[in-house]
Coordinates of C-alpha atoms and ligand atoms in Angstrom, one line a residue:
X20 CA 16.6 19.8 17.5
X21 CA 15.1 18.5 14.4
X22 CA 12.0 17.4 14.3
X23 CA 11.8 16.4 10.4
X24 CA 9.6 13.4 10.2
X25 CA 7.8 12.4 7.0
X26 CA 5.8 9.4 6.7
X27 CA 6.2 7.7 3.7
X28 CA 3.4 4.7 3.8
X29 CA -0.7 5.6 4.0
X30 CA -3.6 4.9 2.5
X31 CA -6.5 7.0 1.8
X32 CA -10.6 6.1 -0.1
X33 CA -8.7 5.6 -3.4
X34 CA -7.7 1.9 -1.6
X35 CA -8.7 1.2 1.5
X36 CA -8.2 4.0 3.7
X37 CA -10.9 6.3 5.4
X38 CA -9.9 9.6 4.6
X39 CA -10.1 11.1 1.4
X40 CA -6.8 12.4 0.5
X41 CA -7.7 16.0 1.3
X42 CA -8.0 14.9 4.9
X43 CA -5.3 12.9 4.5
X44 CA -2.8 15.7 3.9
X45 CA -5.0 17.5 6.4
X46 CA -4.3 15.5 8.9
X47 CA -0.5 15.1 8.6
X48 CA 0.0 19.3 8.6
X49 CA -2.1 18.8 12.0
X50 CA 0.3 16.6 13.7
X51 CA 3.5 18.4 11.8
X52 CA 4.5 15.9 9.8
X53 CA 6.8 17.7 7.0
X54 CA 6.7 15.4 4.5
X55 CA 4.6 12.8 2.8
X56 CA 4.3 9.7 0.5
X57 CA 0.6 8.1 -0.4
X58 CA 1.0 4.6 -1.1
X59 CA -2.4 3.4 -2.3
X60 CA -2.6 -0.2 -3.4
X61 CA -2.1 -0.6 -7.2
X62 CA -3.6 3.1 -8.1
X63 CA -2.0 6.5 -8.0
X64 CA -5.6 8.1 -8.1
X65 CA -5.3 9.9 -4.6
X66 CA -2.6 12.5 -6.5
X67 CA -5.4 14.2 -8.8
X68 CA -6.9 15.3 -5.3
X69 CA -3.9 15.3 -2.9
X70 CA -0.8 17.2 -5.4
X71 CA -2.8 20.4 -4.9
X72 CA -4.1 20.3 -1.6
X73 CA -0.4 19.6 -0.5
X74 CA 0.7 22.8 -2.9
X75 CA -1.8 25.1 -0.8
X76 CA -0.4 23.2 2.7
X77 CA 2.8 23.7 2.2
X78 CA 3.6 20.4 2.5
X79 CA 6.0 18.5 0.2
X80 CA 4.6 15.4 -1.1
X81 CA 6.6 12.3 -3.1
X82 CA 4.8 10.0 -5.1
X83 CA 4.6 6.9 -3.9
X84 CA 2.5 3.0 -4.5
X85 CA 2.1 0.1 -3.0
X86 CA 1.5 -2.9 -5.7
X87 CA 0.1 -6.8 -4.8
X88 CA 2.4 -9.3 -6.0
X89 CA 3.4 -12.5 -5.3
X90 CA 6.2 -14.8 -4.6
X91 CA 6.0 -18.4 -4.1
X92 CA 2.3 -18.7 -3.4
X93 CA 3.1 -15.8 -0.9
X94 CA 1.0 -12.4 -0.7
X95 CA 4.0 -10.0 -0.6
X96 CA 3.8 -6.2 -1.1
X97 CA 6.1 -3.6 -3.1
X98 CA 6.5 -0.1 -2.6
X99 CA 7.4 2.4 -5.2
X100 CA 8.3 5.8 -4.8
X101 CA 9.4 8.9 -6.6
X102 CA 8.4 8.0 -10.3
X103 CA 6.5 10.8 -12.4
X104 CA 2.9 10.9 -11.8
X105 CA 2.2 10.6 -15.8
X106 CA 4.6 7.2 -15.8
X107 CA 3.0 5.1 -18.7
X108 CA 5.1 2.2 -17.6
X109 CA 3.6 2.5 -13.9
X110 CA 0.1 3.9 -15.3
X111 CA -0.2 0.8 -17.4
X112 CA 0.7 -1.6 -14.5
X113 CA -1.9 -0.1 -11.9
X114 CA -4.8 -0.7 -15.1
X115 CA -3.3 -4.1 -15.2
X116 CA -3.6 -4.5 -11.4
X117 CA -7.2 -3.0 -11.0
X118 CA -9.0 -5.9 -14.2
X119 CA -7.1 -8.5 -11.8
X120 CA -8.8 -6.9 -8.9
X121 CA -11.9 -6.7 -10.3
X122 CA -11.5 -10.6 -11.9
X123 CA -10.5 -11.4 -8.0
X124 CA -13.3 -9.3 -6.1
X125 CA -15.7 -11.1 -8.7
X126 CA -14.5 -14.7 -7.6
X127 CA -14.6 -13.9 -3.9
X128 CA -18.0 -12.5 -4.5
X129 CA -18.8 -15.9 -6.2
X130 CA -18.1 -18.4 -2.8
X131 CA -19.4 -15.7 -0.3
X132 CA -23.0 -16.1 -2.5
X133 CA -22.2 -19.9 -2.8
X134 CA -22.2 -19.8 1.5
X135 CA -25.5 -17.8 1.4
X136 CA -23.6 -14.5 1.6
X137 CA -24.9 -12.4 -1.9
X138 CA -23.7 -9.1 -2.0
X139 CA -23.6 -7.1 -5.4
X140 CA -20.6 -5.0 -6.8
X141 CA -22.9 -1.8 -5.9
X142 CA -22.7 -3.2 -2.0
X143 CA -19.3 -3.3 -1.8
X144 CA -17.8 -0.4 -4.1
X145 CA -19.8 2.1 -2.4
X146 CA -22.0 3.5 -5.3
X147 CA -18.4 3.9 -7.4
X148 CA -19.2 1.5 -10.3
X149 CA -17.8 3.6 -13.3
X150 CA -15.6 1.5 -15.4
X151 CA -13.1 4.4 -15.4
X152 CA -13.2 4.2 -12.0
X153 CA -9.9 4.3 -10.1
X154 CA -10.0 3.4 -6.8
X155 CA -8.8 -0.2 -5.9
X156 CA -11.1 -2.2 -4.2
X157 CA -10.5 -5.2 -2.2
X158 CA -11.2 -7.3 0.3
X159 CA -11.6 -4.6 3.4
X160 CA -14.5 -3.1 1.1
X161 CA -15.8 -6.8 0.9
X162 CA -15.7 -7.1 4.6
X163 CA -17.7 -3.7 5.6
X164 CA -20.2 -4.6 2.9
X165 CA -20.6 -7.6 4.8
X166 CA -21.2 -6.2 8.1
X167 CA -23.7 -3.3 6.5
X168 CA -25.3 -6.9 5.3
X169 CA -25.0 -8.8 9.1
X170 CA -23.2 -11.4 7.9
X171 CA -20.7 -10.9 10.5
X172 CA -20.3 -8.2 12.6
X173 CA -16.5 -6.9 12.4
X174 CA -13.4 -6.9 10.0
X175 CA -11.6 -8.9 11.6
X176 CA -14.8 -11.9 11.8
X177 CA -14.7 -11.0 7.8
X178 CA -11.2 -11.9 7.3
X179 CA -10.6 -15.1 10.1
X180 CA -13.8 -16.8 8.9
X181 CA -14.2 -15.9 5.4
X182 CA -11.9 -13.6 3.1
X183 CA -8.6 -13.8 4.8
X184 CA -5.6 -16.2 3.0
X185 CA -6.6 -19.9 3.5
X186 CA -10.8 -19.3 4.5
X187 CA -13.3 -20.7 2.5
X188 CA -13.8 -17.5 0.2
X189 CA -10.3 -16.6 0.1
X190 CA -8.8 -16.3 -4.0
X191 CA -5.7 -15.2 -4.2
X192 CA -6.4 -14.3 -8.4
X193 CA -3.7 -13.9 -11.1
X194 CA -1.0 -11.5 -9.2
X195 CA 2.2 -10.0 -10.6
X196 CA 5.7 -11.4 -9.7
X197 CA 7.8 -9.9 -7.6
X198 CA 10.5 -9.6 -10.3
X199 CA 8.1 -8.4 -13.1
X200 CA 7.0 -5.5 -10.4
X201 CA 10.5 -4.6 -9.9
X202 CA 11.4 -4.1 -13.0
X203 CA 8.0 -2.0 -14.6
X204 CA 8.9 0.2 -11.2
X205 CA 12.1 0.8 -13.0
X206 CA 11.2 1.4 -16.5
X207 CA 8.9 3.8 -14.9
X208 CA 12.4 5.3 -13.2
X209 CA 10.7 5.1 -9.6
X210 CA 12.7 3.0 -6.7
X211 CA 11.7 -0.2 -5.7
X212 CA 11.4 -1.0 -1.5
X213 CA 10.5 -4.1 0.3
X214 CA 7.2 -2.9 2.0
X215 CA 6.9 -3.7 6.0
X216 CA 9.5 -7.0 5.9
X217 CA 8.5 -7.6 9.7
X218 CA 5.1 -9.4 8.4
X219 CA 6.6 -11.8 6.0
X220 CA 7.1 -15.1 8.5
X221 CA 8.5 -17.4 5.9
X222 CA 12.7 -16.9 6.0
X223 CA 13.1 -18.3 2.9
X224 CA 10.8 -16.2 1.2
X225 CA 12.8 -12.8 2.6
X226 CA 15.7 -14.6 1.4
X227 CA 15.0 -14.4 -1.5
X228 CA 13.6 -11.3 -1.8
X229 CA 16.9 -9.5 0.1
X230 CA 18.9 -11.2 -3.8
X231 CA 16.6 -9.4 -5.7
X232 CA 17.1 -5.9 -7.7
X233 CA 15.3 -3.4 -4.9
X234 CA 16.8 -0.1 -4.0
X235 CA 15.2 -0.3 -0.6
X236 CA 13.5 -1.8 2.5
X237 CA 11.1 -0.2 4.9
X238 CA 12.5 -0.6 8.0
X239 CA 10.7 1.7 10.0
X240 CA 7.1 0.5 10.0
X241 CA 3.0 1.1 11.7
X242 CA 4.0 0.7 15.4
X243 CA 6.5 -2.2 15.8
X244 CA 8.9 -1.6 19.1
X245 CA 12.3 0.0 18.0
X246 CA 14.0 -3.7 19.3
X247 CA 12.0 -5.1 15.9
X248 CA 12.8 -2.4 13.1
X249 CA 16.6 -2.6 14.1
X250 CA 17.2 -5.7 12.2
X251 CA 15.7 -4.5 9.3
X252 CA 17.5 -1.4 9.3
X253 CA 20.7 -3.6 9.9
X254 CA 20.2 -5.7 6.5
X255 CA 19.0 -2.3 4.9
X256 CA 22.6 -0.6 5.5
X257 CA 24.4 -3.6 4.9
X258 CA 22.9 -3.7 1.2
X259 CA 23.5 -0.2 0.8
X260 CA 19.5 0.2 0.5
X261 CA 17.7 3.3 1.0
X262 CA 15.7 3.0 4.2
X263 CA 12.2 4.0 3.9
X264 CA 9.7 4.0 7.0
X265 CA 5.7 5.1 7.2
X266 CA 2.7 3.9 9.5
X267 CA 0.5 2.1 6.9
X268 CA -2.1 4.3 8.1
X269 CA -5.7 3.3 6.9
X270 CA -7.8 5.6 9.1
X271 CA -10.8 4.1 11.3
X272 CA -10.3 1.0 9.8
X273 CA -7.1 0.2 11.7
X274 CA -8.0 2.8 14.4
X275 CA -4.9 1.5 16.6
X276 CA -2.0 2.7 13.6
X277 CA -1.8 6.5 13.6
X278 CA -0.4 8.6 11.1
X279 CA 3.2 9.3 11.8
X280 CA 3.2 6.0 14.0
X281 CA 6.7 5.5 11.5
X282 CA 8.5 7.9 10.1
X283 CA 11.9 9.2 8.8
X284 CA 13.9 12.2 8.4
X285 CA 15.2 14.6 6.5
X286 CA 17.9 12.9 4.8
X287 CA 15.7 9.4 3.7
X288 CA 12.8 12.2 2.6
X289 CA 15.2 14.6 0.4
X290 CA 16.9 11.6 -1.3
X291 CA 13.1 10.5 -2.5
X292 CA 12.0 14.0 -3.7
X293 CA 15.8 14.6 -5.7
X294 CA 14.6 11.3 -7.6
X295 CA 11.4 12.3 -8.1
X296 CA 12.3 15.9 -9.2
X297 CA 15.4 14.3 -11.5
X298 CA 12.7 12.3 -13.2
X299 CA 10.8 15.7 -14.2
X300 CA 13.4 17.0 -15.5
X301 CA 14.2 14.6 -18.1
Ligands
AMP430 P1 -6.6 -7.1 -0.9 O1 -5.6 -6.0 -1.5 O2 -7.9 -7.0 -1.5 O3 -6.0 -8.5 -1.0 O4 -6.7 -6.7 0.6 C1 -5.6 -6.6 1.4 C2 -5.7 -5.6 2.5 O5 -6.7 -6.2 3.4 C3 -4.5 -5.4 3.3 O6 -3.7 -4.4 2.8 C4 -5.0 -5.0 4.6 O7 -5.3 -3.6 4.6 C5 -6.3 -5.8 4.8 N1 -6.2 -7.1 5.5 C6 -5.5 -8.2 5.1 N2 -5.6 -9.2 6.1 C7 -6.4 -8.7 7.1 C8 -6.8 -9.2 8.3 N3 -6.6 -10.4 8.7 N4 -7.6 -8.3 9.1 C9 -7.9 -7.1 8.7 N5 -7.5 -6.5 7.5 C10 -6.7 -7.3 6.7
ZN431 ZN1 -4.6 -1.8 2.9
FE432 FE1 0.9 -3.7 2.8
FE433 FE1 -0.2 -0.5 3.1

């Protein structure tokens, strides 16, 4: 039998996820996964650690991204995989993405004081205030700082009465197209994918987004029933797409998705790593 599963969606402290990307890769040679992607949000800084602790593991690793944009007033997210590492095309976007974090963080910052809620950029970015810095931060570093504060006393308070789309301190900030993010994934020769398509409740808006110029769609995704991930796959192989999967894994901040939760094989994981090792060549 083969038991080939590689998960191609996580997150690790360069975003928002728990582990550092040493224990990231860690972890994913403990439960036998035998590939992986990281997909930080709009930074590819978990590679500098993770590239050589997967060398000494053994275990093959694709580069991988997972950049905000929007479409139609709608949060929608992107992944990108198998682009070089030293991409100035992508390496240029994720700078881009982390001044319009910073811009945004500062605004929500802004109403949360305005509601008798101060917290400081040292409160929230966890002692990491280099300008060189980086790490994304966003809203789920926004929403522990407020519980080390009292302000509320879980994530999920933080987001429903506060942070999340639509609540008082919500701003959305300037964000990238969907288009424009398609196409700087391609100049920096990486595949575009349609991250977790199950979320996105407006029809119109996947409409629009199956017409556009992606190579893939993650159909396989966190721990939705197999009943759910069908139809995805369905539109997937009806484009012609690639067919990406991974759990979205953030560590004990979502302590109900596991790594590995969503996976896929051999065949999905070798088609990412021949991209990624034909653009090394070149
Ligand atoms: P940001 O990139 O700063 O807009 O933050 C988005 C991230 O916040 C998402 O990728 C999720 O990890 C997390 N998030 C968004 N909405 C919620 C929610 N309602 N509850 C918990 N976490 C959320
Ligand atoms: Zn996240
Ligand atoms: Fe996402
Ligand atoms: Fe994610």
């Amino acid at each position: 039998m083969n038991d080939f599963r590689a998960d191609l969606h996580c997150h690790t402290t360069c975003s928002d996820g728990t582990a550092t990307p040493r224990e990231l890769i860690q972890l994913a040679c403990t439960i036998g996964l035998k590939g992986l992607s990281i997909t930080d949000h709009d930074t590819i800084e978990a590679y500098q650690e993770a590239t050589p602790a997967a060398a000494e593991k053994n275990l093959p690793l694709v580069p991988g991204l997972e950049l905000s944009t929007v479409h139609k007033k709608a949060s929608i997210h992107v992944l990108a995989y198998s682009f070089a590492l030293d991409s100035c095309p992508i390496r240029e976007f994720c700078m881009q993405q982390r001044e319009r974090r910073e811009n945004r963080n500062r605004m929500i910052l802004d109403l949360l004081a305005a509601r008798g809620m101060p917290l400081s950029a040292g409160d929230f970015r966890e002692g990491d205030l280099s300008a060189q810095s980086q790490r994304s931060f966003g809203r789920p570093h926004i929403a522990m700082a407020m519980i080390r504060k009292g302000y509320v006393t879980s994530l999920q308070q933080a987001f429903q009465e506060y942070i999340g789309e639509g609540k008082p301190c919500y701003a959305p900030g300037n964000r990238f197209s969907v288009e424009e993010t398609i196409d700087i994934i391609h100049q920096g020769r990486g595949l575009a994918v349609i991250a977790h398509p199950h979320l996105i409740e407006n029809v119109a808006i996947v409409k629009d987004l199956l017409s556009m110029d992606f190579d893939g769609i993650e159909g396989y995704y966190a721990r939705f029933p197999r009943s759910e991930q069908e139809r995805w796959v369905k539109i997937g192989a009806r484009k012609g797409w690639l067919i990406t999967g991974g759990s979205d894994y953030h560590g004990e901040i979502k302590p109900h998705i596991p790594l590995g939760s969503s996976w896929v094989g051999e065949d999905i994981f070798n088609t990412l790593q021949q991209h990624y090792k034909g653009n090394l060549s070149t």
